[in-house]
Amino acid sequence: MTDGSWVVVVPAKPFAAAKTRCVGLDVSERSALARAMLLDVVGRLTRARRVRAVVVAATDPEVVGAALAAGAVVAGTTCGPDLNREVLAALIIAREALPDARMAVAMADLAGAQPPEFDAALTAAGSHPRSIVSDADGTGTTMVTLTDPGEFRPFLGPDSRRRFLADGYHDLPVTAPGLRRDVDTVAHLLSFGIDRLGGATRSWVGSPSADRPTPSAARH
Protein backbone atom coordinates (compact mmCIF):
# COMPACT_ATOMS: atom_id res chain seq x y z
CA MET A 1 0.00 0.00 0.00
CA THR A 2 1.14 3.53 -0.68
CA ASP A 3 0.72 6.46 1.66
CA GLY A 4 -2.70 8.06 1.71
CA SER A 5 -4.51 5.15 0.09
CA TRP A 6 -7.30 4.68 2.67
CA VAL A 7 -10.63 6.35 3.35
CA VAL A 8 -11.76 5.77 6.92
CA VAL A 9 -15.43 5.98 7.86
CA VAL A 10 -16.20 6.84 11.49
CA PRO A 11 -19.81 6.20 12.56
CA ALA A 12 -21.02 8.58 15.27
CA LYS A 13 -24.25 8.49 17.26
CA PRO A 14 -25.89 11.69 18.51
CA PHE A 15 -23.75 12.68 21.48
CA ALA A 16 -26.71 12.57 23.91
CA ALA A 17 -27.33 8.93 22.96
CA ALA A 18 -23.70 7.82 23.26
CA LYS A 19 -21.71 6.25 26.09
CA THR A 20 -24.76 5.00 27.98
CA ARG A 21 -22.62 2.35 29.70
CA CYS A 22 -20.51 5.03 31.38
CA VAL A 23 -22.15 4.60 34.77
CA GLY A 24 -21.91 7.64 37.03
CA LEU A 25 -21.94 10.23 34.23
CA ASP A 26 -25.00 12.33 33.54
CA VAL A 27 -26.24 13.06 30.02
CA SER A 28 -24.25 16.26 29.66
CA GLU A 29 -21.02 14.57 30.77
CA ARG A 30 -21.59 11.61 28.46
CA SER A 31 -22.31 13.94 25.58
CA ALA A 32 -19.18 15.95 26.24
CA LEU A 33 -17.07 12.79 26.46
CA ALA A 34 -18.46 11.41 23.18
CA ARG A 35 -17.76 14.72 21.47
CA ALA A 36 -14.21 14.89 22.84
CA MET A 37 -13.38 11.37 21.71
CA LEU A 38 -14.79 11.96 18.23
CA LEU A 39 -12.68 15.10 17.85
CA ASP A 40 -9.55 13.22 18.93
CA VAL A 41 -10.20 10.15 16.78
CA VAL A 42 -10.82 12.25 13.67
CA GLY A 43 -7.82 14.43 14.42
CA ARG A 44 -5.50 11.47 14.85
CA LEU A 45 -6.82 9.73 11.74
CA THR A 46 -6.17 12.85 9.67
CA ARG A 47 -2.56 12.76 10.90
CA ALA A 48 -2.07 9.09 9.97
CA ARG A 49 0.14 8.80 6.90
CA ARG A 50 -1.94 6.11 5.21
CA VAL A 51 -5.26 7.92 5.52
CA ARG A 52 -6.37 10.03 2.57
CA ALA A 53 -9.72 11.13 3.99
CA VAL A 54 -11.90 10.70 7.07
CA VAL A 55 -15.66 10.45 6.61
CA VAL A 56 -17.96 10.72 9.63
CA ALA A 57 -21.30 8.94 9.18
CA ALA A 58 -23.78 11.16 11.03
CA THR A 59 -26.87 13.31 10.62
CA ASP A 60 -27.18 14.89 14.07
CA PRO A 61 -26.34 18.62 13.68
CA GLU A 62 -24.11 18.73 16.74
CA VAL A 63 -22.11 15.71 15.57
CA VAL A 64 -21.88 17.09 12.04
CA GLY A 65 -20.51 20.39 13.33
CA ALA A 66 -17.90 18.68 15.49
CA ALA A 67 -16.83 16.39 12.65
CA LEU A 68 -16.40 19.24 10.19
CA ALA A 69 -14.46 21.26 12.77
CA ALA A 70 -12.10 18.31 13.25
CA GLY A 71 -11.34 18.07 9.54
CA ALA A 72 -13.63 15.25 8.45
CA VAL A 73 -16.05 14.99 5.57
CA VAL A 74 -19.62 14.16 6.66
CA ALA A 75 -21.82 11.61 4.92
CA GLY A 76 -25.34 11.93 6.29
CA THR A 77 -28.09 9.47 5.40
CA THR A 78 -31.83 9.16 5.90
CA CYS A 79 -31.78 5.45 6.69
CA GLY A 80 -32.60 5.94 10.37
CA PRO A 81 -30.66 5.08 13.52
CA ASP A 82 -29.07 1.90 12.16
CA LEU A 83 -25.30 1.88 12.60
CA ASN A 84 -24.62 -0.73 9.94
CA ARG A 85 -26.83 0.91 7.31
CA GLU A 86 -25.28 4.32 8.01
CA VAL A 87 -21.79 2.85 7.62
CA LEU A 88 -22.68 1.14 4.34
CA ALA A 89 -24.17 4.36 2.94
CA ALA A 90 -21.03 6.31 3.92
CA LEU A 91 -18.78 3.66 2.35
CA ILE A 92 -20.71 3.88 -0.91
CA ILE A 93 -20.45 7.67 -0.95
CA ALA A 94 -16.72 7.47 -0.21
CA ARG A 95 -16.15 4.95 -3.00
CA GLU A 96 -17.99 7.15 -5.50
CA ALA A 97 -15.78 10.11 -4.55
CA LEU A 98 -12.48 8.19 -4.39
CA PRO A 99 -12.85 5.03 -6.49
CA ASP A 100 -9.20 4.00 -6.16
CA ALA A 101 -9.09 4.09 -2.35
CA ARG A 102 -9.31 1.20 0.05
CA MET A 103 -12.07 1.42 2.66
CA ALA A 104 -11.95 1.17 6.45
CA VAL A 105 -14.33 1.73 9.34
CA ALA A 106 -13.02 2.88 12.74
CA MET A 107 -14.99 3.41 15.92
CA ALA A 108 -15.50 6.93 17.28
CA ASP A 109 -14.49 6.08 20.85
CA LEU A 110 -10.88 4.94 20.37
CA ALA A 111 -9.64 7.45 22.91
CA GLY A 112 -6.14 6.00 23.17
CA ALA A 113 -5.45 5.17 19.52
CA GLN A 114 -2.41 6.92 18.04
CA PRO A 115 -1.71 7.78 14.37
CA PRO A 116 1.09 5.15 14.16
CA GLU A 117 -1.35 2.49 15.39
CA PHE A 118 -3.82 3.37 12.66
CA ASP A 119 -0.97 3.29 10.15
CA ALA A 120 0.26 -0.10 11.37
CA ALA A 121 -3.20 -1.65 11.13
CA LEU A 122 -3.84 -0.25 7.66
CA THR A 123 -0.42 -1.41 6.48
CA ALA A 124 -1.17 -4.94 7.70
CA ALA A 125 -4.64 -4.78 6.14
CA GLY A 126 -3.14 -4.05 2.74
CA SER A 127 -2.38 -7.75 2.31
CA HIS A 128 -5.98 -8.86 2.88
CA PRO A 129 -9.17 -8.14 0.92
CA ARG A 130 -11.18 -7.93 4.15
CA SER A 131 -9.96 -7.73 7.74
CA ILE A 132 -10.77 -6.61 11.26
CA VAL A 133 -9.00 -5.40 14.38
CA SER A 134 -10.45 -7.19 17.40
CA ASP A 135 -11.18 -5.30 20.59
CA ALA A 136 -9.34 -5.93 23.85
CA ASP A 137 -12.17 -8.10 25.18
CA GLY A 138 -11.99 -10.44 22.18
CA THR A 139 -15.67 -10.15 21.29
CA GLY A 140 -16.03 -6.92 19.33
CA THR A 141 -14.22 -5.07 16.55
CA THR A 142 -12.66 -1.62 16.55
CA MET A 143 -11.73 -1.44 12.87
CA VAL A 144 -12.97 -3.11 9.69
CA THR A 145 -11.13 -2.92 6.36
CA LEU A 146 -12.36 -3.92 2.92
CA THR A 147 -11.83 -3.32 -0.77
CA ASP A 148 -15.39 -2.64 -1.89
CA PRO A 149 -18.49 -1.37 -0.02
CA GLY A 150 -20.40 -4.39 -1.32
CA GLU A 151 -18.21 -6.58 0.88
CA PHE A 152 -19.37 -4.86 4.07
CA ARG A 153 -21.50 -7.03 6.34
CA PRO A 154 -23.99 -5.68 8.94
CA PHE A 155 -22.18 -7.20 11.89
CA LEU A 156 -21.21 -4.13 13.93
CA GLY A 157 -22.56 -4.50 17.46
CA PRO A 158 -22.41 -7.23 20.14
CA ASP A 159 -20.34 -10.31 19.23
CA SER A 160 -19.23 -8.70 15.97
CA ARG A 161 -15.79 -10.34 15.96
CA ARG A 162 -17.19 -13.88 15.73
CA ARG A 163 -19.55 -12.92 12.93
CA PHE A 164 -16.91 -11.13 10.87
CA LEU A 165 -14.48 -14.04 11.22
CA ALA A 166 -17.18 -16.55 10.28
CA ASP A 167 -17.76 -14.54 7.11
CA GLY A 168 -14.09 -14.81 6.13
CA TYR A 169 -12.62 -11.56 7.45
CA HIS A 170 -8.97 -11.80 8.51
CA ASP A 171 -8.14 -10.98 12.16
CA LEU A 172 -5.15 -8.62 11.99
CA PRO A 173 -2.44 -9.57 14.54
CA VAL A 174 -1.41 -5.97 15.25
CA THR A 175 0.04 -4.88 18.57
CA ALA A 176 -1.89 -1.69 19.13
CA PRO A 177 -3.35 -1.35 22.64
CA GLY A 178 -4.94 2.02 21.91
CA LEU A 179 -6.60 0.75 18.75
CA ARG A 180 -7.90 -2.37 20.48
CA ARG A 181 -9.61 -0.53 23.35
CA ASP A 182 -12.84 1.26 22.50
CA VAL A 183 -14.16 3.22 25.46
CA ASP A 184 -17.55 1.87 26.52
CA THR A 185 -17.15 2.44 30.25
CA VAL A 186 -15.34 4.77 32.62
CA ALA A 187 -13.05 1.85 33.52
CA HIS A 188 -11.98 1.61 29.88
CA LEU A 189 -11.03 5.29 29.91
CA LEU A 190 -9.12 4.80 33.15
CA SER A 191 -7.06 2.05 31.51
CA PHE A 192 -5.15 4.73 29.57
CA GLY A 193 -2.52 7.03 30.93
CA ILE A 194 -3.48 10.68 30.69
CA ASP A 195 -0.63 11.30 28.24
CA ARG A 196 -2.10 8.78 25.80
CA LEU A 197 -5.41 10.59 25.49
CA GLY A 198 -6.03 13.20 22.82
CA GLY A 199 -6.25 16.86 23.71
CA ALA A 200 -10.05 17.10 23.76
CA THR A 201 -10.41 14.01 25.94
CA ARG A 202 -7.69 15.24 28.29
CA SER A 203 -9.62 18.49 28.62
CA TRP A 204 -12.78 16.54 29.43
CA VAL A 205 -10.92 14.57 32.10
CA GLY A 206 -9.60 17.80 33.63
CA SER A 207 -12.91 19.67 33.57
CA PRO A 208 -14.71 20.26 36.89
CA SER A 209 -16.80 17.36 38.19
CA ALA A 210 -17.11 16.42 41.82
CA ASP A 211 -17.28 12.67 41.38
CA ARG A 212 -15.43 12.05 38.13
CA PRO A 213 -12.41 9.72 38.39
CA THR A 214 -9.30 10.49 36.36
CA PRO A 215 -6.81 8.23 34.61
CA SER A 216 -3.79 10.07 36.01
CA ALA A 217 -2.52 6.98 37.84
CA ALA A 218 -2.76 4.70 34.81
CA ARG A 219 0.31 4.29 32.62
CA HIS A 220 1.14 2.15 29.61
XYZ file of C-alpha atoms in Angstrom:
220
model
C 0.000 0.000 0.000
C 1.143 3.525 -0.680
C 0.715 6.458 1.662
C -2.704 8.064 1.708
C -4.512 5.149 0.092
C -7.299 4.676 2.665
C -10.627 6.346 3.348
C -11.759 5.769 6.921
C -15.431 5.976 7.861
C -16.204 6.844 11.490
C -19.814 6.197 12.555
C -21.023 8.577 15.265
C -24.250 8.490 17.261
C -25.891 11.689 18.511
C -23.754 12.677 21.481
C -26.713 12.572 23.907
C -27.335 8.925 22.964
C -23.704 7.821 23.258
C -21.708 6.252 26.090
C -24.763 5.003 27.981
C -22.622 2.351 29.697
C -20.507 5.027 31.379
C -22.145 4.604 34.774
C -21.912 7.639 37.027
C -21.945 10.229 34.229
C -25.005 12.331 33.537
C -26.239 13.060 30.022
C -24.246 16.265 29.664
C -21.016 14.573 30.767
C -21.586 11.609 28.463
C -22.315 13.941 25.576
C -19.177 15.954 26.243
C -17.070 12.794 26.459
C -18.462 11.410 23.183
C -17.758 14.720 21.468
C -14.213 14.889 22.842
C -13.377 11.370 21.711
C -14.787 11.958 18.227
C -12.675 15.103 17.854
C -9.551 13.223 18.933
C -10.196 10.146 16.782
C -10.817 12.246 13.673
C -7.823 14.435 14.424
C -5.499 11.472 14.846
C -6.822 9.730 11.742
C -6.169 12.851 9.666
C -2.558 12.756 10.904
C -2.071 9.095 9.971
C 0.138 8.795 6.900
C -1.940 6.107 5.205
C -5.263 7.920 5.523
C -6.369 10.026 2.572
C -9.719 11.128 3.990
C -11.901 10.695 7.070
C -15.665 10.447 6.609
C -17.962 10.718 9.625
C -21.296 8.940 9.180
C -23.780 11.155 11.026
C -26.867 13.315 10.619
C -27.177 14.893 14.074
C -26.341 18.616 13.675
C -24.108 18.727 16.744
C -22.110 15.714 15.570
C -21.884 17.088 12.041
C -20.514 20.387 13.332
C -17.896 18.682 15.487
C -16.827 16.386 12.647
C -16.404 19.236 10.193
C -14.463 21.258 12.772
C -12.097 18.314 13.253
C -11.335 18.074 9.540
C -13.630 15.247 8.451
C -16.054 14.993 5.571
C -19.621 14.163 6.656
C -21.822 11.610 4.917
C -25.338 11.930 6.285
C -28.095 9.473 5.401
C -31.827 9.163 5.903
C -31.782 5.449 6.688
C -32.600 5.937 10.369
C -30.656 5.083 13.523
C -29.074 1.904 12.163
C -25.298 1.878 12.603
C -24.618 -0.730 9.938
C -26.825 0.910 7.307
C -25.283 4.317 8.006
C -21.793 2.853 7.617
C -22.683 1.143 4.340
C -24.174 4.359 2.942
C -21.033 6.308 3.921
C -18.783 3.662 2.346
C -20.714 3.877 -0.911
C -20.447 7.669 -0.951
C -16.724 7.473 -0.212
C -16.152 4.948 -2.998
C -17.986 7.153 -5.503
C -15.785 10.109 -4.550
C -12.484 8.190 -4.395
C -12.849 5.028 -6.492
C -9.197 4.000 -6.162
C -9.095 4.091 -2.349
C -9.314 1.196 0.055
C -12.068 1.422 2.661
C -11.947 1.173 6.450
C -14.333 1.727 9.344
C -13.025 2.883 12.739
C -14.993 3.408 15.919
C -15.495 6.932 17.276
C -14.486 6.080 20.849
C -10.879 4.935 20.366
C -9.636 7.454 22.909
C -6.137 6.002 23.167
C -5.449 5.174 19.521
C -2.410 6.917 18.045
C -1.713 7.777 14.371
C 1.091 5.145 14.163
C -1.352 2.490 15.390
C -3.824 3.370 12.657
C -0.974 3.288 10.145
C 0.260 -0.104 11.375
C -3.199 -1.651 11.133
C -3.841 -0.245 7.659
C -0.423 -1.406 6.481
C -1.172 -4.940 7.697
C -4.642 -4.783 6.143
C -3.140 -4.051 2.742
C -2.380 -7.752 2.311
C -5.982 -8.860 2.879
C -9.174 -8.142 0.921
C -11.184 -7.933 4.154
C -9.962 -7.730 7.737
C -10.773 -6.606 11.260
C -8.995 -5.403 14.380
C -10.451 -7.190 17.404
C -11.181 -5.296 20.592
C -9.340 -5.929 23.846
C -12.175 -8.100 25.177
C -11.985 -10.435 22.179
C -15.675 -10.145 21.286
C -16.029 -6.916 19.326
C -14.222 -5.070 16.554
C -12.663 -1.620 16.551
C -11.726 -1.441 12.874
C -12.970 -3.112 9.689
C -11.128 -2.918 6.355
C -12.355 -3.920 2.917
C -11.831 -3.322 -0.773
C -15.389 -2.635 -1.887
C -18.489 -1.372 -0.017
C -20.399 -4.388 -1.318
C -18.212 -6.578 0.885
C -19.367 -4.859 4.070
C -21.498 -7.029 6.338
C -23.985 -5.675 8.936
C -22.183 -7.204 11.895
C -21.210 -4.134 13.934
C -22.555 -4.499 17.463
C -22.414 -7.231 20.135
C -20.343 -10.305 19.230
C -19.227 -8.700 15.968
C -15.791 -10.345 15.964
C -17.190 -13.876 15.732
C -19.547 -12.918 12.930
C -16.907 -11.132 10.866
C -14.482 -14.041 11.215
C -17.180 -16.551 10.276
C -17.760 -14.539 7.110
C -14.093 -14.809 6.131
C -12.625 -11.558 7.453
C -8.965 -11.801 8.512
C -8.136 -10.984 12.159
C -5.151 -8.621 11.994
C -2.443 -9.567 14.541
C -1.412 -5.974 15.246
C 0.041 -4.884 18.569
C -1.892 -1.692 19.131
C -3.349 -1.348 22.639
C -4.938 2.017 21.911
C -6.598 0.752 18.753
C -7.897 -2.367 20.477
C -9.615 -0.534 23.352
C -12.836 1.263 22.502
C -14.164 3.220 25.464
C -17.553 1.871 26.517
C -17.146 2.439 30.251
C -15.338 4.766 32.617
C -13.048 1.846 33.518
C -11.979 1.611 29.877
C -11.033 5.291 29.907
C -9.124 4.797 33.147
C -7.060 2.052 31.506
C -5.151 4.726 29.570
C -2.515 7.027 30.931
C -3.482 10.679 30.693
C -0.632 11.303 28.242
C -2.103 8.778 25.800
C -5.409 10.595 25.493
C -6.030 13.196 22.822
C -6.249 16.856 23.709
C -10.051 17.098 23.757
C -10.412 14.008 25.939
C -7.694 15.238 28.288
C -9.624 18.490 28.621
C -12.780 16.538 29.428
C -10.923 14.569 32.105
C -9.604 17.795 33.628
C -12.913 19.670 33.571
C -14.708 20.258 36.894
C -16.796 17.356 38.193
C -17.106 16.421 41.821
C -17.282 12.666 41.377
C -15.434 12.045 38.126
C -12.406 9.717 38.394
C -9.302 10.493 36.360
C -6.812 8.229 34.606
C -3.793 10.072 36.008
C -2.523 6.979 37.839
C -2.755 4.702 34.814
C 0.311 4.285 32.619
C 1.141 2.146 29.605
